[in-house]
Coordinates of C-alpha atoms in Angstrom, one line a residue:
M1 CA 13.8 3.7 5.8
Q2 CA 13.5 1.4 8.2
V3 CA 10.2 -0.5 10.3
E4 CA 11.0 0.9 13.4
A5 CA 11.2 4.4 12.1
V6 CA 7.4 4.4 11.3
M7 CA 5.9 1.7 13.3
T8 CA 3.0 1.8 15.7
S9 CA 4.3 0.8 19.6
P10 CA 3.0 -0.4 21.9
V11 CA 0.1 -2.8 20.2
V12 CA -2.8 -3.1 21.2
G13 CA -3.9 -6.7 20.9
I14 CA -6.1 -9.3 22.3
E15 CA -5.9 -12.3 23.2
P16 CA -7.0 -15.6 21.7
S17 CA -10.0 -17.1 24.3
A18 CA -11.6 -12.8 24.0
S19 CA -15.5 -12.2 22.6
I20 CA -15.5 -11.4 19.3
A21 CA -17.8 -8.9 20.2
D22 CA -14.9 -7.3 22.6
A23 CA -12.8 -7.2 19.5
A24 CA -15.1 -5.8 17.7
K25 CA -15.8 -2.7 20.3
L26 CA -11.5 -2.3 20.8
M27 CA -11.3 -2.4 16.2
L28 CA -14.1 0.7 16.6
S29 CA -12.9 2.5 19.4
R30 CA -9.3 2.4 18.8
K31 CA -10.8 2.7 15.0
I32 CA -8.2 0.1 13.2
S33 CA -9.2 -2.4 11.7
G34 CA -6.9 -5.1 12.9
L35 CA -5.5 -6.8 16.1
P36 CA -2.5 -9.2 16.3
V37 CA -3.4 -11.9 19.0
I38 CA -1.4 -12.6 22.0
R39 CA -1.4 -15.5 24.1
S40 CA -0.9 -14.1 27.9
D41 CA 3.4 -15.1 27.7
G42 CA 3.6 -12.2 25.4
A43 CA 3.8 -14.8 21.8
L44 CA 1.8 -14.5 18.4
V45 CA -0.4 -17.4 17.7
G46 CA -3.3 -15.2 15.5
I47 CA -4.3 -11.6 13.0
V48 CA -8.2 -10.8 13.1
S49 CA -9.2 -8.4 11.3
E50 CA -12.7 -6.8 9.7
G51 CA -12.3 -9.3 7.1
D52 CA -12.9 -11.7 9.8
F53 CA -16.1 -10.9 10.4
L54 CA -17.6 -10.0 6.5
R55 CA -18.9 -13.4 6.7
R56 CA -21.5 -13.9 9.4
G57 CA -24.2 -16.0 10.5
E58 CA -26.4 -12.8 12.3
L59 CA -26.0 -10.7 9.4
G60 CA -26.9 -13.1 6.8
T61 CA -24.2 -12.9 5.1
K62 CA -22.7 -16.6 5.0
R63 CA -21.3 -17.8 2.0
Q64 CA -24.2 -19.9 0.0
R65 CA -23.3 -22.6 -2.5
S66 CA -25.6 -24.1 -4.9
R67 CA -26.5 -27.5 -4.0
W68 CA -24.4 -29.4 -6.7
L69 CA -21.5 -26.5 -5.7
E70 CA -21.4 -28.6 -2.1
F71 CA -20.0 -31.6 -3.4
L72 CA -16.8 -29.6 -4.9
V73 CA -16.0 -29.1 -1.9
S74 CA -14.2 -30.5 0.6
P75 CA -16.0 -31.0 4.4
G76 CA -13.1 -29.7 5.6
K77 CA -13.0 -26.7 3.9
V78 CA -17.3 -25.9 5.3
A79 CA -16.5 -26.8 8.7
D80 CA -13.9 -24.1 8.8
E81 CA -16.7 -22.2 7.0
Y82 CA -18.9 -22.6 9.3
V83 CA -16.4 -21.5 12.6
H84 CA -15.5 -18.2 10.9
A85 CA -19.4 -17.2 10.2
N86 CA -20.6 -19.3 13.2
G87 CA -17.1 -18.8 16.4
R88 CA -17.8 -16.5 19.5
R89 CA -14.0 -16.4 19.8
V90 CA -11.3 -14.8 18.3
E91 CA -9.0 -18.2 18.0
E92 CA -12.1 -19.4 16.0
V93 CA -12.0 -16.5 13.3
M94 CA -8.9 -14.9 13.4
S95 CA -6.3 -15.9 10.3
D96 CA -3.8 -17.8 11.7
G97 CA -0.1 -18.6 9.9
V98 CA 0.9 -14.5 9.8
V99 CA 3.2 -12.6 8.2
T100 CA 5.4 -10.7 10.9
T101 CA 8.7 -8.5 10.1
T102 CA 11.4 -6.7 12.6
R103 CA 12.3 -3.5 14.0
D104 CA 15.7 -3.0 11.0
A105 CA 13.9 -4.1 8.2
S106 CA 13.6 -2.1 5.4
L107 CA 10.0 -0.6 4.1
E108 CA 10.7 -1.9 0.5
D109 CA 10.8 -5.4 2.3
V110 CA 7.3 -4.5 4.2
V111 CA 4.9 -3.3 0.6
E112 CA 6.5 -6.1 -0.9
L113 CA 5.0 -9.1 2.1
M114 CA 2.1 -6.9 2.2
T115 CA 1.7 -7.0 -1.7
R116 CA 2.9 -10.6 -1.9
H117 CA 0.9 -11.7 0.6
H118 CA -2.0 -9.7 -0.2
V119 CA -2.0 -8.1 3.6
K120 CA -2.9 -4.8 5.3
R121 CA -0.6 -4.5 7.8
L122 CA 2.3 -6.9 9.7
P123 CA 3.3 -7.7 12.9
V124 CA 6.9 -7.0 14.2
V125 CA 7.8 -10.4 16.2
E126 CA 11.7 -9.5 17.9
G127 CA 12.6 -12.7 20.0
G128 CA 9.3 -14.3 19.9
R129 CA 7.4 -11.4 21.3
V130 CA 4.9 -8.8 19.5
V131 CA 7.5 -5.3 20.3
G132 CA 4.7 -3.4 17.4
I133 CA 3.1 -3.2 13.9
I134 CA 3.2 -1.5 11.0
A135 CA 0.1 -0.9 8.8
R136 CA -0.7 0.7 5.5
S137 CA -2.1 4.4 7.1
D138 CA 2.0 3.7 9.2
L139 CA 3.1 4.0 5.8
L140 CA 1.0 7.1 4.8
R141 CA 2.5 9.0 7.6
A142 CA 5.5 8.6 6.9
L143 CA 4.6 10.1 3.3
L144 CA 3.2 12.3 4.7
R145 CA 6.8 13.6 6.8
V146 CA 9.0 13.3 3.9
L147 CA 6.7 15.1 1.5
P148 CA 7.6 18.4 0.6
I149 CA 6.0 21.0 2.0
S150 CA 5.8 24.3 -0.2
A151 CA 8.4 24.6 -2.9
S152 CA 11.9 25.5 -2.9
S153 CA 12.7 28.7 -3.9
G154 CA 16.2 30.3 -4.6
I155 CA 17.5 28.1 -7.1
A156 CA 18.4 29.3 -10.7
D157 CA 15.8 28.4 -13.2
E158 CA 18.8 27.2 -15.6
Q159 CA 19.7 25.3 -12.4
I160 CA 16.0 23.8 -12.0
R161 CA 16.3 22.9 -16.1
Q162 CA 18.7 21.4 -15.7
N163 CA 17.8 19.3 -12.5
I164 CA 14.9 17.9 -14.9
V165 CA 17.3 17.5 -18.0
T166 CA 19.3 14.7 -15.4
E167 CA 16.3 13.6 -14.7
L168 CA 14.3 12.7 -17.1
A169 CA 17.9 11.4 -18.8
G170 CA 18.4 8.6 -15.7
Q171 CA 14.0 7.4 -17.0
I172 CA 13.7 4.7 -18.9
W173 CA 10.1 5.6 -19.9
S174 CA 11.6 8.6 -21.8
G175 CA 14.0 6.9 -23.3
T176 CA 16.0 9.6 -26.1
S177 CA 13.9 11.9 -25.1
M178 CA 13.0 14.5 -27.3
I179 CA 11.0 16.6 -24.4
H180 CA 12.3 19.5 -24.7
V181 CA 12.8 22.1 -20.9
N182 CA 12.7 25.7 -20.0
V183 CA 12.1 26.7 -16.9
D184 CA 11.0 30.9 -16.4
E185 CA 10.3 31.8 -12.7
G186 CA 9.6 28.3 -11.4
I187 CA 7.7 27.6 -13.6
A188 CA 8.9 24.6 -15.5
E189 CA 7.8 24.1 -19.6
L190 CA 7.2 20.9 -21.6
S191 CA 7.3 21.3 -25.6
G192 CA 8.4 18.3 -27.5
A193 CA 7.7 14.8 -28.9
I194 CA 6.2 11.6 -26.6
F195 CA 5.1 8.0 -28.7
D196 CA 3.5 7.3 -25.8
E197 CA 0.3 9.0 -23.3
R198 CA 1.3 7.3 -20.0
Q199 CA 4.5 9.3 -20.8
R200 CA 3.5 12.8 -20.5
L201 CA 1.6 12.4 -17.1
A202 CA 5.5 10.7 -15.9
A203 CA 7.6 14.3 -17.5
R204 CA 5.4 16.2 -15.5
V205 CA 5.4 14.0 -11.9
A206 CA 9.3 14.0 -13.1
A207 CA 9.6 18.2 -13.5
E208 CA 7.0 19.2 -10.4
N209 CA 9.7 16.7 -8.1
V210 CA 12.4 18.8 -9.2
A211 CA 13.0 21.2 -6.0
G212 CA 12.2 25.2 -6.9
V213 CA 9.6 23.7 -9.3
K214 CA 6.4 26.0 -8.7
A215 CA 4.5 24.4 -11.6
V216 CA 4.6 22.8 -15.0
T217 CA 3.0 23.7 -18.4
D218 CA 2.7 20.6 -21.2
H219 CA 3.1 21.6 -24.6
L220 CA 4.1 17.8 -25.5
F221 CA 2.2 16.0 -28.4
C222 CA 2.3 12.7 -28.9
A223 CA 3.4 11.0 -32.6
E224 CA 3.1 7.7 -34.0
P225 CA 6.1 7.0 -33.8
L226 CA 6.8 6.5 -37.8
S227 CA 5.8 9.8 -38.3
V228 CA 8.2 11.9 -36.5
I229 CA 10.8 13.5 -39.0
L230 CA 14.5 13.9 -37.1
V231 CA 15.9 17.1 -39.2
S232 CA 19.3 17.3 -38.2

């Protein structure tokens, strides 16, 4: 799936010269946690988010350091923190150097960028102009659209069992699987041995995601690797 399919467009943005009060009001009224900062010519110059308003002098939340620690911090960093705590215009508190994406980028690429740069939203840029924005909430809506609403019906129990076995066999965490599967009227029963409790939940999830499964019962037991004797 590509960005264009899930991004929000047109974009709600704000100009650099706008007041932080206007930015805060806009975010609250639109129920969004961040705004791209866009010049009148459409160029992206930054992004302002709720996080930029955390350290404010008015709230008594600006960063405090002990006197001796102040000597270890560069004057430039202290000056930057002062601007963020006291600035009145969006351009004074926004984050620049914005991480962006494109319409044709994959959602996998988007998640990788969000994770690597610790950001919650990415402006979508085309020809130097912002054409959309993709946020975590857009990914959540995309997930909701593709999740199955209810279990499929009309699939034979044996076919369901084979599909679960195939799914387990394809997972590296299952190793040489000692998990046995039985299916009766869409109810999948898992039995046998696992060697790590985390495999239990993974096996349940694997079974639950197979079409036709109505519920999963777990009779797996966890054993130390050397305590299981295989009898052929």
